[in-house]
Structures are given as C-alpha cells and as structure tokens.
Amino acid sequence: MPKAASSSADRIWAVFAKDARSEYRTRFAVNALFLFALVTLTALSFATGGAGLTPLLASVFFWVIVFFSALSSLAQTFVKEVETKTATFLRLTAPDDAVFFGKWGFNLLLLLLLEVVLTPLFIVMLNMPVVNWTVWIATLILGALGLVSTTTLIGALIAVAGVRGALFSVLSFPVLLPLLVVLIRTTEVAFGGGLEAGLRDGFLVLGAYAVVATTAGWMLFPFVWRE
Amino acid sequence: MVGEQPHTSFALQIEGLSKSFGKRVICRGAALRLATGESLAVVGPNGSGKSTLVKIVAGLMRPDAGTITHSFGSSEIKREVWHRHIGLVSPELALYEELSGTENLDFGNRVGGWGKMAADYAAALDEVGLGGRGNDLVSTYSSGMKQRLKYAAAFLKDPALLVLDEPTANLDEDGVARVWSSLARRTLALIIATNEPSEAERAQSRFVVGR
C-alpha cells in the first residue's frame, strides 16, 4: 500500500532535515557563520583592550557581529542549490511553501545557534555582563526571527538572479536597518543601560517586524523562486 | 519496477510559442500537442535552444509569447503546480552530492508527496542498475551513476510528462539499454531533446528548434 500523501508540515520538515543533514556533512554555512563571528569578536576584543564598554556600544557591537555573520552565510542555502543545479530538482519536486519555510527554519536554527555560542564569548571577551536575561533572550529570539525572515527571501532573490557578492548586503541593509535600530535599543537595556520604559514598544515592533517580514517573504517567494 | 500507473488523460498543448535571446531565435509561433502514450523528439544543432524549450515546457522558464497548457482530461493544470506531474532528466538538474542515492529518493518522495515506500526506492535503484549502491553518497558516484540516479528519481516520481534532455549523456551501454527498456514499459508523455539521430528516431514525432 502506498504511503499517504505528505502534509505541508511533513514537506517543510523534509526540506529542513535535508538542509540540516547536508550542513552536518559539509559545514558549508556553519564555517562561514561562526568563523566570521569569532574573528570579528576577537578583533573587537583586542581593539577595546578590555576597557569598559558602555551598554549602547556593546549592543551595537553585538548586532554588527550577528548582522554581518548572517549576511556571510544565510544566503548560502539558496546560492548553493542554484550553483550545484539542485535548485532545478527542488523546483520540480517541492511546493514553494515547503522550500520557503524549510529554508527559513534552517536559517533560524543556524542563527539561534550562533547567538547561543556568541553570548558567553561576548560577555567574557568584551567584559560586558548581561543584567536582564529575560530581555536578552527575548531580544535574541525576536532578532533572529526578523533577520531570518528577511534574509531568506533576499537570499533566494540573489541566488536566482545569479548575482552574488555584495548585493546581498546592499539589498538587506536598508530592509534590516529599522530592525537593527530597535534591537540595539532593547539589547542596551539587557546590558543594564537605556530606558526600560520603551521596552514594551520595542518588543512590539520586533514582533510585528518578524510577522510582517515572514508573511511578505512567504507571499513573495513564489515570484522569486519560479519566475 | 516502480510507478507504472498510466496517466491516460494527460495532454500538453503549445500554441504560438516564441522565444528568442536577442537576435537568436529559438522558436517563433510554434505549436504542438502531446498526449499520454506519445513521444516527441526536440532536435537541432548545439546551441539551437533545445534545453531552453525543455525548460519552458517544464515551467522553469517563461516564453516571450504563446501559451502552454498542461491538462488532465478537461481540467487545465495551473502553472504553479506543473511540477507535480513533470519528471526531468537533464544536465541542468542535479541531485544532492552530500546525500546518498537512497536519501535523495527519500527526500524527493517526502517533499514531493509521491506516496512511495522504502521498498520502492530499492526497486527504482535496481531498475537503473544502482542496486547495492543506494547507501553511498552521490559525491562518490561516477557521472554515469549520477545520470542513472536522475532516472531513478524520475521513475520513482512516476510523472505524467517525462522530459529528457541529452537522455543518454554519460551512460554506458548497460545504462542506455536499461533506460530505453524502462521507458518502453511506461505509459506517459515523453519529450526527448537530443542531437543523436538514433535517440530522436525513438520518438513518434519531431520538433526542430532554432529555425
């Protein structure tokens, strides 16, 4: 008896699991992501010389590292598919929703892993302890959701367009700038600076950004992927 | 053998199809019809646009003008879901090198909802002569074995329309014999894009591109 047809969740999981298995075997994106983050963090650590950073400056540093690490690797999930011609197999096999959300989920996993690894290293190497862990964790999760929603769609766009290099950063930066500004403000509070009065609005903006960016990405993805 | 349910009602219809890249014309006002059980050879010299036509038919590229209709009986299929009933074996398509042959088939089955079971993977691999190599990573396969795996995936999918671009590229004598034998047992609409007269002769009709 044949298997029952896969549900949407099964198909999304299949894309996610395929990417995770491929990544486990090749370390294609992980190497780029973590090496960039560690090199940048080390450079900043030497540059500041352990001098006391302000919470604002520390939060700027943290998100600069995460932002550029994300740009160095998150587009790879699509770029690699196109360069190795597996994108044609994927297009003729998987529904668009499964591809978008499967890749979205995989990128989210990568970014959350980066944040988990980066957090203790950042605290130790830049001597900047987190004061409010609830705010810190909420900011990391909402920040990752916002970053991933945008970079997944733009990654597909540059991969399909056949344009690589700086275009990913150039396209992503203006879209992500509002997100980064709010993330820096909420992270500043987590480091014991800033004004807690604006936190609620900050989280609302971050949550709304993630929802809007994910929805827009999901709706626009078929036009990028198929046309 | 796997996936032999006939798709008796499938039809591909092309009308007024035009595609060009600058001054290079691939086709102009082309029309053709292909139904289940029929086969068509797309022929023309190197660079004439055979692969481009294949991509257009498979929904991977838009034509400049004209209409392409995929239908089952009287129901026209939306372009967004053409991928569900199309199989493609082409140099423009590759399977995942970092996965094994079986993992590639399993991925296709799961993500495409082909409704097959693990035993079908082994049968598909056996059919193309890859029995016993299913657990090896595709990166360890020769180019001929990779071509065979593409056929295994296409046969497992059991498409109503199978499009072959350079169908015997990289295949040895055994591979060629297996492929034609498997195709002969299947009931589907078949398009073969090729330079090889012997391959083109296997199709019932011809379409010449680049003129």
XYZ file of C-alpha atoms in Angstrom:
438
model
C 0.000 0.000 0.000
C 1.449 3.400 -0.895
C 2.208 5.925 1.795
C -0.349 8.604 2.495
C 0.457 11.887 0.789
C 2.727 14.155 2.815
C 1.186 17.052 4.708
C 2.562 20.570 4.407
C 4.323 20.135 7.743
C 5.943 16.900 6.531
C 7.243 18.633 3.418
C 8.597 21.613 5.332
C 10.290 19.195 7.702
C 11.749 17.287 4.732
C 13.418 20.439 3.366
C 14.636 21.434 6.837
C 16.004 17.946 7.549
C 17.692 17.755 4.144
C 19.431 21.092 4.720
C 20.429 20.111 8.250
C 21.840 16.771 7.072
C 23.733 18.420 4.205
C 25.109 21.048 6.543
C 26.177 18.444 9.094
C 28.168 16.692 6.377
C 29.670 19.727 4.631
C 29.791 22.512 7.274
C 29.200 24.858 4.354
C 27.262 27.630 6.113
C 28.359 26.940 9.689
C 32.007 27.553 8.895
C 31.277 30.910 7.297
C 28.889 31.929 10.062
C 30.983 31.026 13.081
C 34.387 31.922 11.689
C 33.224 35.407 10.748
C 31.659 35.912 14.172
C 34.692 34.654 16.094
C 37.203 36.638 14.040
C 35.180 39.833 14.414
C 34.661 39.286 18.132
C 38.365 38.634 18.634
C 39.280 41.775 16.689
C 36.866 43.845 18.769
C 38.189 42.328 21.970
C 41.766 43.288 21.089
C 40.701 46.723 19.845
C 38.873 47.617 23.042
C 41.591 46.068 25.193
C 39.126 45.025 27.885
C 38.244 48.646 28.568
C 34.748 49.107 29.921
C 32.264 49.475 27.102
C 29.008 51.347 27.515
C 25.875 49.201 27.183
C 24.966 51.068 23.991
C 28.332 50.455 22.345
C 28.315 46.807 23.411
C 24.881 46.257 21.917
C 25.983 47.931 18.667
C 28.993 45.591 18.518
C 26.867 42.533 19.221
C 24.376 43.193 16.442
C 27.065 44.239 13.967
C 28.671 40.844 14.511
C 25.375 38.965 14.183
C 24.249 41.025 11.177
C 27.401 40.556 9.113
C 27.784 36.920 10.154
C 24.232 36.333 8.950
C 24.966 38.094 5.677
C 28.052 35.957 5.160
C 26.178 32.690 5.369
C 22.391 32.763 5.353
C 22.112 33.250 1.598
C 24.205 30.126 1.086
C 21.250 27.791 1.482
C 19.831 29.104 -1.794
C 23.084 30.034 -3.548
C 24.379 26.505 -3.136
C 21.167 24.999 -4.545
C 21.490 27.141 -7.667
C 25.237 26.679 -8.129
C 25.028 22.893 -7.818
C 21.893 22.707 -10.028
C 19.898 21.016 -7.287
C 17.555 24.021 -7.415
C 16.009 22.510 -10.560
C 15.312 19.263 -8.696
C 13.866 21.243 -5.807
C 11.662 23.330 -8.108
C 10.286 20.229 -9.813
C 9.733 18.384 -6.552
C 8.850 20.649 -3.662
C 5.963 23.077 -3.199
C 7.074 26.681 -2.758
C 5.755 26.853 0.812
C 7.858 23.866 1.829
C 11.003 25.359 0.315
C 10.495 28.769 1.917
C 9.609 27.580 5.397
C 12.087 24.705 5.343
C 14.929 27.084 4.492
C 13.538 29.692 6.889
C 13.592 27.151 9.693
C 17.094 26.009 8.881
C 18.402 29.586 8.771
C 16.653 30.283 12.084
C 18.364 27.281 13.652
C 21.762 28.483 12.398
C 21.240 31.994 13.693
C 19.960 30.865 17.102
C 22.979 28.560 17.382
C 25.254 31.472 16.576
C 23.596 33.620 19.234
C 23.856 30.865 21.834
C 27.570 30.376 21.132
C 28.276 34.081 20.783
C 26.593 35.140 24.041
C 29.091 33.693 26.565
C 32.060 34.561 24.355
C 30.834 38.141 24.010
C 30.263 38.506 27.749
C 33.735 37.183 28.573
C 35.815 38.715 25.787
C 34.237 42.182 25.924
C 33.662 42.105 29.675
C 30.027 43.067 29.328
C 27.714 41.012 31.586
C 24.035 40.669 30.808
C 21.954 42.253 33.558
C 18.457 41.385 32.405
C 18.390 37.854 30.948
C 14.680 37.909 30.127
C 15.135 40.951 27.912
C 18.309 39.461 26.433
C 16.686 36.145 25.457
C 13.539 37.780 24.093
C 15.672 40.165 22.034
C 17.785 37.353 20.615
C 14.752 35.308 19.590
C 12.842 38.214 18.050
C 16.019 39.500 16.397
C 16.740 36.117 14.855
C 13.167 35.842 13.590
C 13.344 39.255 11.945
C 16.772 38.710 10.428
C 15.931 35.272 9.083
C 12.604 36.288 7.571
C 14.240 38.988 5.509
C 17.488 37.279 4.600
C 15.774 34.057 3.464
C 13.799 35.884 0.786
C 16.696 38.103 -0.277
C 18.983 35.045 -0.342
C 16.623 33.376 -2.800
C 16.472 36.556 -4.856
C 20.223 36.911 -5.291
C 20.697 33.180 -5.904
C 18.096 33.078 -8.661
C 19.273 36.375 -10.140
C 22.740 34.900 -10.478
C 24.251 37.896 -8.713
C 26.465 37.212 -5.760
C 28.830 39.127 -3.507
C 27.953 42.481 -2.107
C 24.422 42.605 -3.480
C 23.082 40.550 -0.580
C 24.407 43.080 1.922
C 23.303 46.029 -0.186
C 19.737 44.724 -0.513
C 19.461 43.517 3.076
C 20.857 46.554 4.865
C 18.070 49.090 4.184
C 15.389 46.499 4.926
C 17.050 45.424 8.159
C 18.113 48.863 9.378
C 14.876 49.595 11.317
C 15.119 46.160 12.912
C 18.734 46.727 13.939
C 17.973 50.112 15.495
C 15.276 48.600 17.747
C 17.396 45.533 18.532
C 20.274 47.742 19.668
C 17.926 49.681 21.966
C 16.447 46.591 23.636
C 19.862 44.935 23.912
C 21.161 48.074 25.630
C 18.532 47.537 28.329
C 19.645 43.905 28.710
C 23.176 45.191 29.337
C 21.876 47.497 32.080
C 21.649 50.736 30.093
C 18.940 52.561 28.180
C 15.383 53.165 29.286
C 13.187 50.252 30.315
C 10.120 52.395 29.670
C 10.457 51.855 25.917
C 10.923 48.091 26.134
C 7.298 47.121 25.557
C 7.070 49.189 22.390
C 10.433 47.857 21.265
C 9.286 44.249 21.583
C 6.021 45.059 19.831
C 7.980 46.499 16.914
C 10.302 43.479 16.807
C 7.375 41.047 16.906
C 5.462 42.948 14.267
C 8.544 43.127 12.049
C 9.032 39.361 12.279
C 5.381 38.652 11.454
C 5.242 41.114 8.562
C 8.617 40.049 7.112
C 7.727 36.350 7.326
C 4.312 36.878 5.746
C 5.721 39.080 2.988
C 8.521 36.598 2.356
C 6.076 33.701 2.126
C 3.820 35.615 -0.296
C 6.642 36.938 -2.488
C 8.732 33.780 -2.535
C 6.934 32.014 -5.424
C 7.570 35.026 -7.683
C 11.270 34.944 -6.824
C 11.628 31.175 -6.988
C 9.555 30.373 -10.069
C 9.894 33.403 -12.347
C 9.624 -1.996 -11.339
C 8.020 1.036 -9.747
C 5.374 3.588 -10.534
C 3.533 2.326 -13.554
C 0.095 3.773 -13.086
C -0.873 5.151 -16.520
C -1.639 8.846 -16.844
C -4.052 8.250 -19.675
C -5.633 11.669 -19.731
C -2.611 13.972 -19.726
C -2.076 16.376 -22.617
C 0.434 19.125 -23.336
C -0.629 21.772 -25.806
C 1.562 24.588 -27.108
C 0.263 27.401 -29.286
C 2.040 30.391 -30.799
C 5.162 29.808 -28.726
C 8.004 32.242 -29.348
C 11.311 32.591 -27.575
C 14.461 34.380 -28.541
C 17.595 35.691 -26.892
C 18.387 38.928 -28.684
C 18.642 38.071 -32.361
C 18.906 34.348 -31.731
C 15.515 32.815 -32.319
C 14.739 29.567 -30.510
C 11.243 29.242 -31.928
C 8.620 31.515 -33.401
C 4.899 30.782 -33.361
C 5.490 27.113 -32.567
C 2.570 24.800 -31.958
C 2.422 21.190 -30.895
C 0.333 18.734 -28.950
C 1.492 15.755 -26.964
C -0.647 13.301 -25.039
C -0.079 10.262 -22.869
C 1.496 7.450 -24.861
C 3.009 9.854 -27.383
C 6.620 10.929 -27.723
C 8.305 13.897 -29.298
C 11.952 14.474 -30.204
C 13.213 18.039 -29.916
C 16.126 18.264 -32.304
C 18.533 20.900 -33.507
C 22.246 21.629 -33.540
C 24.251 22.605 -30.454
C 23.153 25.957 -29.095
C 19.919 25.958 -31.047
C 17.798 26.125 -27.883
C 16.666 22.582 -27.199
C 17.360 22.942 -23.480
C 15.584 26.293 -23.448
C 12.484 24.719 -24.937
C 12.686 21.927 -22.396
C 12.816 24.483 -19.570
C 9.813 26.333 -20.988
C 7.764 23.152 -21.260
C 8.732 22.185 -17.696
C 7.719 25.603 -16.367
C 11.263 26.584 -15.455
C 11.349 29.496 -17.909
C 8.750 31.837 -19.417
C 8.310 32.128 -23.195
C 8.239 35.544 -24.871
C 4.812 34.782 -26.295
C 2.364 31.948 -26.693
C 0.515 29.604 -24.405
C 1.448 26.279 -22.880
C -1.339 24.200 -21.426
C -0.976 21.131 -19.249
C -4.222 19.287 -18.664
C -5.686 16.091 -17.318
C -8.872 15.407 -19.270
C -10.710 18.696 -19.421
C -9.014 20.093 -16.300
C -6.287 22.583 -17.024
C -3.413 22.480 -14.528
C -2.178 25.755 -13.042
C 1.436 26.553 -13.903
C 2.264 26.811 -10.188
C 1.676 23.081 -9.751
C 3.037 21.721 -13.027
C 5.965 20.395 -11.044
C 3.719 17.712 -9.552
C 3.403 15.765 -12.814
C 6.693 16.543 -14.587
C 9.827 14.418 -14.473
C 13.057 15.849 -15.812
C 16.401 14.263 -16.585
C 18.771 16.941 -17.756
C 22.309 18.266 -17.392
C 20.598 21.307 -15.837
C 19.345 19.187 -12.936
C 21.482 17.575 -10.258
C 20.785 15.570 -7.139
C 22.371 16.247 -3.762
C 26.004 15.133 -3.683
C 26.191 15.157 0.108
C 23.249 12.751 0.398
C 23.209 9.087 -0.540
C 21.236 7.802 -3.511
C 18.521 6.473 -1.228
C 18.421 9.696 0.797
C 17.911 11.654 -2.417
C 14.974 9.456 -3.395
C 13.553 9.649 0.123
C 13.817 13.434 0.073
C 12.025 13.630 -3.275
C 9.316 11.265 -2.056
C 8.744 13.131 1.201
C 8.863 16.654 -0.138
C 7.011 15.841 -3.334
C 4.378 13.632 -1.715
C 4.943 10.853 -4.257
C 3.372 8.300 -1.909
C 6.125 5.717 -2.265
C 7.613 3.410 0.358
C 11.192 2.490 1.213
C 10.927 -0.729 -0.805
C 10.159 1.356 -3.877
C 13.491 3.170 -3.511
C 15.374 -0.107 -3.765
C 13.253 -1.151 -6.751
C 13.924 2.153 -8.527
C 17.662 1.860 -7.873
C 17.665 -1.743 -9.087
C 15.823 -0.735 -12.216
C 18.590 1.680 -13.246
C 21.393 -0.643 -12.162
C 22.295 1.083 -8.907
C 21.202 -1.752 -6.642
C 23.634 -2.078 -3.759
C 24.919 1.474 -4.121
C 21.939 3.252 -2.614
C 23.658 3.986 0.687
C 26.730 5.540 -0.919
C 26.992 9.316 -1.083
C 26.260 10.696 -4.537
C 29.601 12.521 -4.390
C 31.228 9.093 -4.750
C 29.209 8.235 -7.872
C 30.626 8.434 -11.384
C 28.922 10.770 -13.849
C 27.133 7.793 -15.375
C 25.856 6.666 -11.977
C 24.604 10.184 -11.272
C 22.703 10.084 -14.561
C 21.205 6.729 -13.573
C 20.144 8.181 -10.224
C 18.333 11.002 -12.021
C 16.362 8.347 -13.886
C 15.659 6.506 -10.634
C 14.217 9.706 -9.170
C 12.191 10.402 -12.316
C 10.814 6.835 -12.442
C 10.009 6.863 -8.725
C 8.063 10.085 -9.160
C 6.004 8.406 -11.873
C 5.315 11.611 -13.842
C 2.651 12.086 -16.489
C 5.157 14.033 -18.602
C 8.791 12.983 -18.688
C 11.259 15.383 -20.285
C 14.707 14.087 -21.202
C 17.485 16.458 -22.219
C 20.506 14.588 -23.601
C 18.976 11.343 -22.277
C 21.955 9.061 -22.599
C 24.691 11.520 -21.622
C 27.389 9.758 -19.564
C 25.588 6.405 -19.708
C 27.395 3.226 -20.694
C 25.854 0.556 -22.903
C 24.104 -1.132 -19.989
C 22.749 2.182 -18.748
C 21.386 3.100 -22.164
C 19.705 -0.295 -22.539
C 18.146 -0.082 -19.059
C 16.802 3.415 -19.668
C 15.159 2.648 -23.008
C 13.780 -0.613 -21.649
C 12.270 1.137 -18.626
C 10.797 3.878 -20.778
C 9.232 1.335 -23.115
C 7.350 -0.184 -20.156
C 5.872 3.115 -19.068
C 2.775 4.909 -20.241
C 3.492 8.608 -20.238
C 4.027 11.600 -22.493
C 7.704 11.768 -23.432
C 9.863 14.578 -24.763
C 13.433 13.819 -25.824
C 15.795 16.717 -26.563
C 18.812 15.346 -28.378
C 21.438 15.679 -31.079
C 21.649 11.948 -31.554
C 19.675 10.707 -34.571
C 19.334 7.252 -33.004
C 17.670 8.769 -29.925
C 15.432 11.048 -31.975
C 14.259 8.059 -34.017
C 12.748 6.539 -30.890
C 10.154 9.327 -30.761
C 6.992 9.333 -32.817
C 7.323 12.936 -33.975
C 9.916 15.696 -34.200
C 10.160 19.346 -33.362
C 13.089 21.291 -34.778
C 14.313 24.299 -32.811
C 16.361 27.246 -33.971
C 14.573 27.937 -37.216
